[in-house]
Amino acid sequence: MMEREETRNLETIPVGSLGIIPLRGCESLAQRVDQYLVRWRTQRESEHKDSLAFAGYQRDSYILKSKVPRFGSGEAKGVILESVRGTDLYLLVDVTNYSQTYSLCGHENHMSPDDHYQDLKRIIAAVGGKARRITVIMPFLYESRQHKRTARESLDCALALQELVKMGVDNIITFDAHDPRVQNSIPLNGFETVQASYQFIKNLLRTEPDLQIDSNHMMVISPDEGGMGRAIYIANVLGLDMGMFYKRRDYTRVVNGRNPIVAHEFLGTSVEGKDMIIIDDMISSGESVLEVASALKQRGARKIFICTTFGLFTSGMEKFDKAYACGNINRVLTTNLIYQPEELLEREWYVNCDMSKYVAYLIDTLNHDTSISDLLDPNDKIQAAVAKYKKGLALDNDD
């Protein structure tokens, strides 16, 4: 940890006293982030830490208390229970956490992404412009799947970003946005889309002891043309070849709001005998990525690892159980940036990639108004992890 901190200039004066407000359903991630920040700032030595500008720098917790109570009709209001005046405020929200419920006229309602987004706006409104700066950390970008117009339809993600900016949000940090170009809707404001590439590789190396990381034994696969960018990055960093599937659709029919996929066509070199890393932004129902895995197995692939930032599993996990049982997949890696049900964490094929330390790095660095460029490009960290793996050394928690 200390070696990584030496590469960052944290002697600068913080923007303001650090405050973190987790929205409902994001508390567990916020608590882990808070633990890192408390530990680092307790250990950190700074010649300025006794000055007025560093007041409140070392605290027992940076989480500020808030709540969003609801009336019997289902209406709600945001309430902040501590002072936020002059703070550098970070709001954490998981819009996909369907486990959260509220009472609506006596009925139990599960919170939708719309409900979480409205609660976020309520908390911003409760701040009332008194914070020095507001940063929204929204790992799964709200309405990011509705990022472009193909017919007479709404552009929900762009509208949401513009709405947050108008309410006083200075920066928006998201992870693996479905299409990063949506940031063009707020060109004069801060918007960062962060990748989990290093965490995927680190956890894959920890889990699998017999990998040979070279172009003769491993390959990176993009399951569709839209994910080419992230696959190219991983392939280039690891020195591997890349392959791609494209979806052949039936444009004469619409099923569940989209044109059904007829077949996955493969573009790339031979996969026979090689380990496959399938990289994508999310698993929704999982049908597409499992079809890709099956197609790779039919072509003679050895082990298949699926790495996606968000594991939604909207149609359950039974299909993945069957794919694992018949050998079509070996591991599925997703992050803890969104809600993970216990039944997922218990699966033998599942590997959880903890992102709390990374989020803590981002918050800590931004609070000092210091560049996060080295955090956004993990190439050096990936190379160091691969080098340790090839030497037979174990990757510890500080890697």
GROMACS .gro file of C-alpha atoms in nm:
model
  399
    1MET     CA    1   0.000   0.000   0.000
    2MET     CA    2   0.269   0.251   0.105
    3GLU     CA    3   0.466   0.189  -0.216
    4ARG     CA    4   0.159   0.282  -0.423
    5GLU     CA    5   0.098   0.595  -0.214
    6GLU     CA    6   0.451   0.724  -0.277
    7THR     CA    7   0.365   0.759  -0.648
    8ARG     CA    8   0.087   1.004  -0.562
    9ASN     CA    9   0.133   1.362  -0.444
   10LEU     CA   10  -0.085   1.377  -0.134
   11GLU     CA   11   0.086   1.679   0.023
   12THR     CA   12  -0.158   1.910  -0.151
   13ILE     CA   13  -0.431   2.075   0.054
   14PRO     CA   14  -0.758   1.876   0.043
   15VAL     CA   15  -1.046   2.035  -0.146
   16GLY     CA   16  -1.246   2.020   0.176
   17SER     CA   17  -1.319   1.793   0.469
   18LEU     CA   18  -1.392   1.448   0.323
   19GLY     CA   19  -1.746   1.316   0.347
   20ILE     CA   20  -1.900   0.998   0.202
   21ILE     CA   21  -2.274   0.940   0.177
   22PRO     CA   22  -2.380   0.591   0.063
   23LEU     CA   23  -2.733   0.562  -0.073
   24ARG     CA   24  -2.950   0.266   0.025
   25GLY     CA   25  -2.804  -0.061  -0.095
   26CYS     CA   26  -2.449   0.073  -0.124
   27GLU     CA   27  -2.361   0.067   0.248
   28SER     CA   28  -2.140  -0.245   0.245
   29LEU     CA   29  -1.914  -0.110  -0.033
   30ALA     CA   30  -1.896   0.231   0.140
   31GLN     CA   31  -1.794   0.071   0.471
   32ARG     CA   32  -1.507  -0.117   0.309
   33VAL     CA   33  -1.395   0.201   0.130
   34ASP     CA   34  -1.417   0.391   0.459
   35GLN     CA   35  -1.198   0.135   0.637
   36TYR     CA   36  -0.919   0.186   0.383
   37LEU     CA   37  -0.940   0.565   0.406
   38VAL     CA   38  -0.934   0.565   0.789
   39ARG     CA   39  -0.632   0.333   0.794
   40TRP     CA   40  -0.436   0.523   0.532
   41ARG     CA   41  -0.496   0.863   0.685
   42THR     CA   42  -0.413   0.739   1.033
   43GLN     CA   43  -0.079   0.603   0.911
   44ARG     CA   44   0.004   0.888   0.673
   45GLU     CA   45   0.257   1.142   0.788
   46SER     CA   46   0.224   1.496   0.657
   47GLU     CA   47   0.401   1.808   0.773
   48HIS     CA   48   0.075   2.000   0.715
   49LYS     CA   49  -0.170   1.770   0.895
   50ASP     CA   50  -0.190   1.996   1.203
   51SER     CA   51  -0.271   2.304   0.993
   52LEU     CA   52  -0.621   2.449   0.966
   53ALA     CA   53  -0.648   2.337   0.601
   54PHE     CA   54  -0.616   1.975   0.717
   55ALA     CA   55  -0.877   2.005   0.993
   56GLY     CA   56  -1.080   1.686   1.019
   57TYR     CA   57  -0.830   1.502   0.800
   58GLN     CA   58  -0.794   1.206   1.038
   59ARG     CA   59  -1.127   1.073   1.163
   60ASP     CA   60  -1.278   0.749   1.284
   61SER     CA   61  -1.514   0.744   0.987
   62TYR     CA   62  -1.581   0.959   0.682
   63ILE     CA   63  -1.935   0.828   0.629
   64LEU     CA   64  -2.198   1.094   0.697
   65LYS     CA   65  -2.537   0.988   0.822
   66SER     CA   66  -2.836   1.035   0.595
   67LYS     CA   67  -3.170   0.872   0.526
   68VAL     CA   68  -3.451   0.873   0.272
   69PRO     CA   69  -3.774   0.804   0.463
   70ARG     CA   70  -4.094   0.731   0.274
   71PHE     CA   71  -4.454   0.820   0.337
   72GLY     CA   72  -4.727   0.556   0.320
   73SER     CA   73  -4.804   0.668  -0.035
   74GLY     CA   74  -4.454   0.576  -0.147
   75GLU     CA   75  -4.334   0.936  -0.172
   76ALA     CA   76  -4.001   1.017  -0.008
   77LYS     CA   77  -3.763   1.289   0.104
   78GLY     CA   78  -3.386   1.309   0.151
   79VAL     CA   79  -3.253   1.395   0.496
   80ILE     CA   80  -2.888   1.460   0.590
   81LEU     CA   81  -2.822   1.418   0.963
   82GLU     CA   82  -2.476   1.580   0.980
   83SER     CA   83  -2.329   1.907   0.859
   84VAL     CA   84  -2.200   1.901   0.500
   85ARG     CA   85  -2.105   2.268   0.482
   86GLY     CA   86  -1.773   2.305   0.302
   87THR     CA   87  -1.722   1.930   0.259
   88ASP     CA   88  -1.581   1.746  -0.041
   89LEU     CA   89  -1.876   1.512  -0.077
   90TYR     CA   90  -1.880   1.169  -0.245
   91LEU     CA   91  -2.218   1.004  -0.304
   92LEU     CA   92  -2.216   0.628  -0.372
   93VAL     CA   93  -2.520   0.478  -0.542
   94ASP     CA   94  -2.599   0.130  -0.680
   95VAL     CA   95  -2.896   0.172  -0.912
   96THR     CA   96  -2.918  -0.204  -0.976
   97ASN     CA   97  -2.979  -0.313  -0.615
   98TYR     CA   98  -3.319  -0.475  -0.643
   99SER     CA   99  -3.294  -0.626  -0.292
  100GLN     CA  100  -3.398  -0.295  -0.133
  101THR     CA  101  -3.772  -0.258  -0.069
  102TYR     CA  102  -4.019   0.004   0.052
  103SER     CA  103  -4.387   0.007   0.143
  104LEU     CA  104  -4.633   0.143  -0.112
  105CYS     CA  105  -4.990   0.159   0.018
  106GLY     CA  106  -4.928  -0.155   0.222
  107HIS     CA  107  -4.754  -0.344  -0.062
  108GLU     CA  108  -4.383  -0.431  -0.062
  109ASN     CA  109  -4.214  -0.272  -0.361
  110HIS     CA  110  -3.863  -0.360  -0.479
  111MET     CA  111  -3.656  -0.057  -0.571
  112SER     CA  112  -3.594  -0.013  -0.943
  113PRO     CA  113  -3.308   0.189  -1.098
  114ASP     CA  114  -3.555   0.479  -1.123
  115ASP     CA  115  -3.615   0.465  -0.745
  116HIS     CA  116  -3.243   0.468  -0.666
  117TYR     CA  117  -3.185   0.757  -0.905
  118GLN     CA  118  -3.465   0.959  -0.746
  119ASP     CA  119  -3.315   0.896  -0.402
  120LEU     CA  120  -2.980   1.022  -0.529
  121LYS     CA  121  -3.143   1.345  -0.642
  122ARG     CA  122  -3.319   1.379  -0.306
  123ILE     CA  123  -2.987   1.362  -0.120
  124ILE     CA  124  -2.829   1.614  -0.359
  125ALA     CA  125  -3.127   1.842  -0.300
  126ALA     CA  126  -3.090   1.799   0.077
  127VAL     CA  127  -2.725   1.916   0.049
  128GLY     CA  128  -2.872   2.243  -0.073
  129GLY     CA  129  -2.556   2.368  -0.240
  130LYS     CA  130  -2.365   2.383   0.093
  131ALA     CA  131  -2.096   2.129   0.001
  132ARG     CA  132  -1.774   2.258  -0.154
  133ARG     CA  133  -1.784   1.992  -0.424
  134ILE     CA  134  -2.011   1.697  -0.505
  135THR     CA  135  -1.884   1.384  -0.679
  136VAL     CA  136  -2.128   1.106  -0.767
  137ILE     CA  137  -1.977   0.756  -0.781
  138MET     CA  138  -2.229   0.551  -0.976
  139PRO     CA  139  -2.059   0.222  -1.075
  140PHE     CA  140  -2.344   0.108  -1.301
  141LEU     CA  141  -2.434   0.421  -1.496
  142TYR     CA  142  -2.807   0.487  -1.474
  143GLU     CA  143  -2.986   0.417  -1.806
  144SER     CA  144  -2.649   0.353  -1.973
  145ARG     CA  145  -2.805   0.088  -2.197
  146GLN     CA  146  -3.027   0.359  -2.348
  147HIS     CA  147  -2.735   0.565  -2.472
  148LYS     CA  148  -2.827   0.625  -2.837
  149ARG     CA  149  -3.130   0.685  -3.050
  150THR     CA  150  -3.217   0.437  -3.326
  151ALA     CA  151  -3.583   0.539  -3.365
  152ARG     CA  152  -3.819   0.797  -3.218
  153GLU     CA  153  -3.714   0.725  -2.859
  154SER     CA  154  -3.577   0.890  -2.547
  155LEU     CA  155  -3.210   0.943  -2.460
  156ASP     CA  156  -3.240   0.866  -2.091
  157CYS     CA  157  -2.872   0.845  -1.991
  158ALA     CA  158  -2.781   1.180  -2.146
  159LEU     CA  159  -3.082   1.344  -1.979
  160ALA     CA  160  -2.986   1.200  -1.639
  161LEU     CA  161  -2.627   1.327  -1.666
  162GLN     CA  162  -2.747   1.675  -1.761
  163GLU     CA  163  -2.994   1.673  -1.473
  164LEU     CA  164  -2.725   1.583  -1.218
  165VAL     CA  165  -2.496   1.858  -1.345
  166LYS     CA  166  -2.774   2.116  -1.324
  167MET     CA  167  -2.834   2.010  -0.962
  168GLY     CA  168  -2.474   2.097  -0.874
  169VAL     CA  169  -2.279   1.773  -0.925
  170ASP     CA  170  -1.920   1.853  -1.026
  171ASN     CA  171  -1.786   1.508  -1.116
  172ILE     CA  172  -1.941   1.175  -1.212
  173ILE     CA  173  -1.736   0.855  -1.181
  174THR     CA  174  -1.870   0.535  -1.331
  175PHE     CA  175  -1.723   0.198  -1.423
  176ASP     CA  176  -1.714   0.048  -1.770
  177ALA     CA  177  -1.987   0.266  -1.919
  178HIS     CA  178  -2.184   0.083  -2.188
  179ASP     CA  179  -2.082   0.360  -2.430
  180PRO     CA  180  -1.836   0.622  -2.291
  181ARG     CA  181  -1.943   0.868  -2.562
  182VAL     CA  182  -2.249   0.949  -2.352
  183GLN     CA  183  -2.018   1.195  -2.171
  184ASN     CA  184  -2.059   1.422  -2.472
  185SER     CA  185  -2.390   1.527  -2.315
  186ILE     CA  186  -2.196   1.711  -2.040
  187PRO     CA  187  -1.874   1.819  -2.218
  188LEU     CA  188  -1.781   2.090  -1.964
  189ASN     CA  189  -1.805   1.870  -1.655
  190GLY     CA  190  -1.601   1.589  -1.504
  191PHE     CA  191  -1.688   1.239  -1.622
  192GLU     CA  192  -1.464   0.934  -1.577
  193THR     CA  193  -1.540   0.578  -1.683
  194VAL     CA  194  -1.305   0.338  -1.505
  195GLN     CA  195  -1.211  -0.017  -1.605
  196ALA     CA  196  -1.163  -0.316  -1.373
  197SER     CA  197  -0.895  -0.474  -1.594
  198TYR     CA  198  -0.631  -0.510  -1.322
  199GLN     CA  199  -0.873  -0.661  -1.070
  200PHE     CA  200  -0.986  -0.922  -1.325
  201ILE     CA  201  -0.631  -1.029  -1.407
  202LYS     CA  202  -0.518  -1.027  -1.043
  203ASN     CA  203  -0.807  -1.245  -0.927
  204LEU     CA  204  -0.777  -1.478  -1.224
  205LEU     CA  205  -0.408  -1.534  -1.145
  206ARG     CA  206  -0.491  -1.594  -0.779
  207THR     CA  207  -0.757  -1.851  -0.868
  208GLU     CA  208  -0.591  -2.044  -1.152
  209PRO     CA  209  -0.244  -2.189  -1.079
  210ASP     CA  210  -0.163  -2.340  -1.421
  211LEU     CA  211  -0.205  -2.059  -1.673
  212GLN     CA  212   0.049  -1.993  -1.947
  213ILE     CA  213   0.021  -1.628  -2.040
  214ASP     CA  214   0.142  -1.610  -2.399
  215SER     CA  215  -0.017  -1.600  -2.743
  216ASN     CA  216   0.035  -1.974  -2.794
  217HIS     CA  217  -0.172  -2.072  -2.491
  218MET     CA  218  -0.417  -1.790  -2.425
  219MET     CA  219  -0.649  -1.558  -2.615
  220VAL     CA  220  -0.881  -1.266  -2.536
  221ILE     CA  221  -1.234  -1.272  -2.679
  222SER     CA  222  -1.483  -0.989  -2.726
  223PRO     CA  223  -1.838  -1.134  -2.739
  224ASP     CA  224  -1.955  -0.851  -2.967
  225GLU     CA  225  -1.825  -0.560  -3.173
  226GLY     CA  226  -1.921  -0.306  -2.908
  227GLY     CA  227  -1.673  -0.446  -2.656
  228MET     CA  228  -1.370  -0.444  -2.886
  229GLY     CA  229  -1.196  -0.162  -2.698
  230ARG     CA  230  -1.169  -0.337  -2.361
  231ALA     CA  231  -1.065  -0.666  -2.527
  232ILE     CA  232  -0.794  -0.495  -2.732
  233TYR     CA  233  -0.654  -0.332  -2.416
  234ILE     CA  234  -0.632  -0.661  -2.223
  235ALA     CA  235  -0.483  -0.841  -2.524
  236ASN     CA  236  -0.218  -0.573  -2.578
  237VAL     CA  237  -0.122  -0.552  -2.210
  238LEU     CA  238  -0.084  -0.931  -2.182
  239GLY     CA  239   0.068  -0.976  -2.528
  240LEU     CA  240  -0.211  -1.204  -2.652
  241ASP     CA  241  -0.412  -1.244  -2.971
  242MET     CA  242  -0.772  -1.125  -2.980
  243GLY     CA  243  -1.082  -1.273  -3.136
  244MET     CA  244  -1.433  -1.136  -3.176
  245PHE     CA  245  -1.786  -1.261  -3.223
  246TYR     CA  246  -2.049  -1.056  -3.398
  247LYS     CA  247  -2.420  -1.111  -3.353
  248ARG     CA  248  -2.626  -1.199  -3.658
  249ARG     CA  249  -2.978  -1.079  -3.579
  250ASP     CA  250  -3.321  -1.133  -3.727
  251TYR     CA  251  -3.440  -0.781  -3.803
  252THR     CA  252  -3.784  -0.903  -3.913
  253ARG     CA  253  -3.888  -0.979  -3.551
  254VAL     CA  254  -3.878  -0.811  -3.210
  255VAL     CA  255  -3.863  -1.028  -2.897
  256ASN     CA  256  -3.852  -0.869  -2.549
  257GLY     CA  257  -3.779  -0.530  -2.702
  258ARG     CA  258  -3.492  -0.634  -2.929
  259ASN     CA  259  -3.420  -0.821  -3.251
  260PRO     CA  260  -3.336  -1.184  -3.161
  261ILE     CA  261  -2.985  -1.318  -3.221
  262VAL     CA  262  -2.975  -1.585  -3.492
  263ALA     CA  263  -2.609  -1.684  -3.455
  264HIS     CA  264  -2.271  -1.572  -3.319
  265GLU     CA  265  -2.012  -1.555  -3.597
  266PHE     CA  266  -1.643  -1.576  -3.498
  267LEU     CA  267  -1.359  -1.366  -3.636
  268GLY     CA  268  -1.005  -1.460  -3.530
  269THR     CA  269  -0.729  -1.721  -3.532
  270SER     CA  270  -0.759  -2.079  -3.409
  271VAL     CA  271  -0.863  -2.120  -3.044
  272GLU     CA  272  -0.784  -2.493  -3.023
  273GLY     CA  273  -0.608  -2.587  -2.699
  274LYS     CA  274  -0.598  -2.228  -2.572
  275ASP     CA  275  -0.743  -2.069  -2.259
  276MET     CA  276  -1.005  -1.804  -2.335
  277ILE     CA  277  -1.065  -1.477  -2.149
  278ILE     CA  278  -1.408  -1.346  -2.252
  279ILE     CA  279  -1.425  -0.980  -2.149
  280ASP     CA  280  -1.745  -0.773  -2.145
  281ASP     CA  281  -1.912  -0.492  -1.951
  282MET     CA  282  -2.203  -0.688  -1.803
  283ILE     CA  283  -2.384  -1.018  -1.774
  284SER     CA  284  -2.755  -0.945  -1.805
  285SER     CA  285  -2.946  -1.266  -1.875
  286GLY     CA  286  -2.620  -1.440  -1.971
  287GLU     CA  287  -2.756  -1.602  -2.286
  288SER     CA  288  -2.519  -1.425  -2.520
  289VAL     CA  289  -2.196  -1.490  -2.328
  290LEU     CA  290  -2.287  -1.857  -2.269
  291GLU     CA  291  -2.352  -1.905  -2.639
  292VAL     CA  292  -2.009  -1.756  -2.709
  293ALA     CA  293  -1.850  -1.990  -2.452
  294SER     CA  294  -2.025  -2.290  -2.609
  295ALA     CA  295  -1.910  -2.186  -2.956
  296LEU     CA  296  -1.549  -2.157  -2.833
  297LYS     CA  297  -1.568  -2.503  -2.673
  298GLN     CA  298  -1.693  -2.649  -3.000
  299ARG     CA  299  -1.385  -2.497  -3.165
  300GLY     CA  300  -1.156  -2.679  -2.920
  301ALA     CA  301  -1.085  -2.415  -2.656
  302ARG     CA  302  -0.933  -2.540  -2.326
  303LYS     CA  303  -1.047  -2.333  -2.026
  304ILE     CA  304  -1.294  -2.048  -2.052
  305PHE     CA  305  -1.300  -1.753  -1.812
  306ILE     CA  306  -1.574  -1.489  -1.829
  307CYS     CA  307  -1.482  -1.146  -1.692
  308THR     CA  308  -1.751  -0.879  -1.670
  309THR     CA  309  -1.768  -0.568  -1.453
  310PHE     CA  310  -2.133  -0.618  -1.362
  311GLY     CA  311  -2.304  -0.949  -1.292
  312LEU     CA  312  -2.677  -0.881  -1.308
  313PHE     CA  313  -2.793  -1.242  -1.373
  314THR     CA  314  -3.143  -1.118  -1.454
  315SER     CA  315  -3.260  -1.469  -1.551
  316GLY     CA  316  -3.102  -1.648  -1.256
  317MET     CA  317  -2.785  -1.859  -1.235
  318GLU     CA  318  -2.910  -2.204  -1.330
  319LYS     CA  319  -2.784  -2.166  -1.687
  320PHE     CA  320  -2.436  -2.094  -1.556
  321ASP     CA  321  -2.457  -2.397  -1.325
  322LYS     CA  322  -2.534  -2.616  -1.626
  323ALA     CA  323  -2.258  -2.458  -1.835
  324TYR     CA  324  -2.009  -2.517  -1.553
  325ALA     CA  325  -2.126  -2.874  -1.502
  326CYS     CA  326  -2.080  -2.962  -1.870
  327GLY     CA  327  -1.741  -2.786  -1.890
  328ASN     CA  328  -1.837  -2.493  -2.112
  329ILE     CA  329  -1.714  -2.240  -1.853
  330ASN     CA  330  -1.453  -2.262  -1.577
  331ARG     CA  331  -1.483  -1.931  -1.394
  332VAL     CA  332  -1.704  -1.622  -1.396
  333LEU     CA  333  -1.546  -1.306  -1.252
  334THR     CA  334  -1.751  -0.997  -1.170
  335THR     CA  335  -1.699  -0.707  -0.927
  336ASN     CA  336  -1.867  -0.612  -0.601
  337LEU     CA  337  -1.955  -0.268  -0.738
  338ILE     CA  338  -2.320  -0.373  -0.755
  339TYR     CA  339  -2.543  -0.594  -0.542
  340GLN     CA  340  -2.438  -0.958  -0.516
  341PRO     CA  341  -2.691  -1.205  -0.372
  342GLU     CA  342  -2.559  -1.468  -0.132
  343GLU     CA  343  -2.654  -1.745  -0.374
  344LEU     CA  344  -2.408  -1.599  -0.626
  345LEU     CA  345  -2.121  -1.574  -0.377
  346GLU     CA  346  -2.172  -1.941  -0.287
  347ARG     CA  347  -2.135  -2.066  -0.644
  348GLU     CA  348  -1.826  -2.279  -0.707
  349TRP     CA  349  -1.763  -2.117  -1.045
  350TYR     CA  350  -1.787  -1.759  -0.919
  351VAL     CA  351  -1.492  -1.532  -0.835
  352ASN     CA  352  -1.564  -1.200  -0.659
  353CYS     CA  353  -1.337  -0.909  -0.755
  354ASP     CA  354  -1.329  -0.660  -0.468
  355MET     CA  355  -1.315  -0.299  -0.595
  356SER     CA  356  -1.336  -0.120  -0.260
  357LYS     CA  357  -0.963  -0.048  -0.237
  358TYR     CA  358  -0.964   0.098  -0.588
  359VAL     CA  359  -1.262   0.322  -0.509
  360ALA     CA  360  -1.083   0.434  -0.191
  361TYR     CA  361  -0.776   0.526  -0.396
  362LEU     CA  362  -0.991   0.736  -0.629
  363ILE     CA  363  -1.163   0.920  -0.344
  364ASP     CA  364  -0.841   0.978  -0.151
  365THR     CA  365  -0.659   1.114  -0.455
  366LEU     CA  366  -0.946   1.334  -0.576
  367ASN     CA  367  -0.991   1.481  -0.228
  368HIS     CA  368  -0.635   1.610  -0.260
  369ASP     CA  369  -0.717   1.749  -0.606
  370THR     CA  370  -0.442   1.533  -0.753
  371SER     CA  371  -0.432   1.360  -1.092
  372ILE     CA  372  -0.585   1.011  -1.110
  373SER     CA  373  -0.425   0.929  -1.448
  374ASP     CA  374  -0.206   0.654  -1.303
  375LEU     CA  375  -0.513   0.497  -1.141
  376LEU     CA  376  -0.704   0.495  -1.470
  377ASP     CA  377  -0.425   0.310  -1.655
  378PRO     CA  378  -0.323  -0.001  -1.456
  379ASN     CA  379  -0.067  -0.127  -1.709
  380ASP     CA  380   0.228  -0.117  -1.465
  381LYS     CA  381   0.030  -0.300  -1.195
  382ILE     CA  382  -0.080  -0.569  -1.442
  383GLN     CA  383   0.275  -0.624  -1.565
  384ALA     CA  384   0.403  -0.653  -1.207
  385ALA     CA  385   0.131  -0.906  -1.115
  386VAL     CA  386   0.198  -1.119  -1.424
  387ALA     CA  387   0.573  -1.112  -1.356
  388LYS     CA  388   0.518  -1.237  -0.998
  389TYR     CA  389   0.283  -1.509  -1.125
  390LYS     CA  390   0.536  -1.634  -1.381
  391LYS     CA  391   0.798  -1.656  -1.105
  392GLY     CA  392   0.562  -1.869  -0.896
  393LEU     CA  393   0.514  -1.600  -0.631
  394ALA     CA  394   0.177  -1.555  -0.457
  395LEU     CA  395  -0.017  -1.234  -0.505
  396ASP     CA  396  -0.097  -1.082  -0.166
  397ASN     CA  397  -0.367  -0.833  -0.072
  398ASP     CA  398  -0.146  -0.529  -0.132
  399ASP     CA  399  -0.078  -0.627  -0.497
   0.00000   0.00000   0.00000
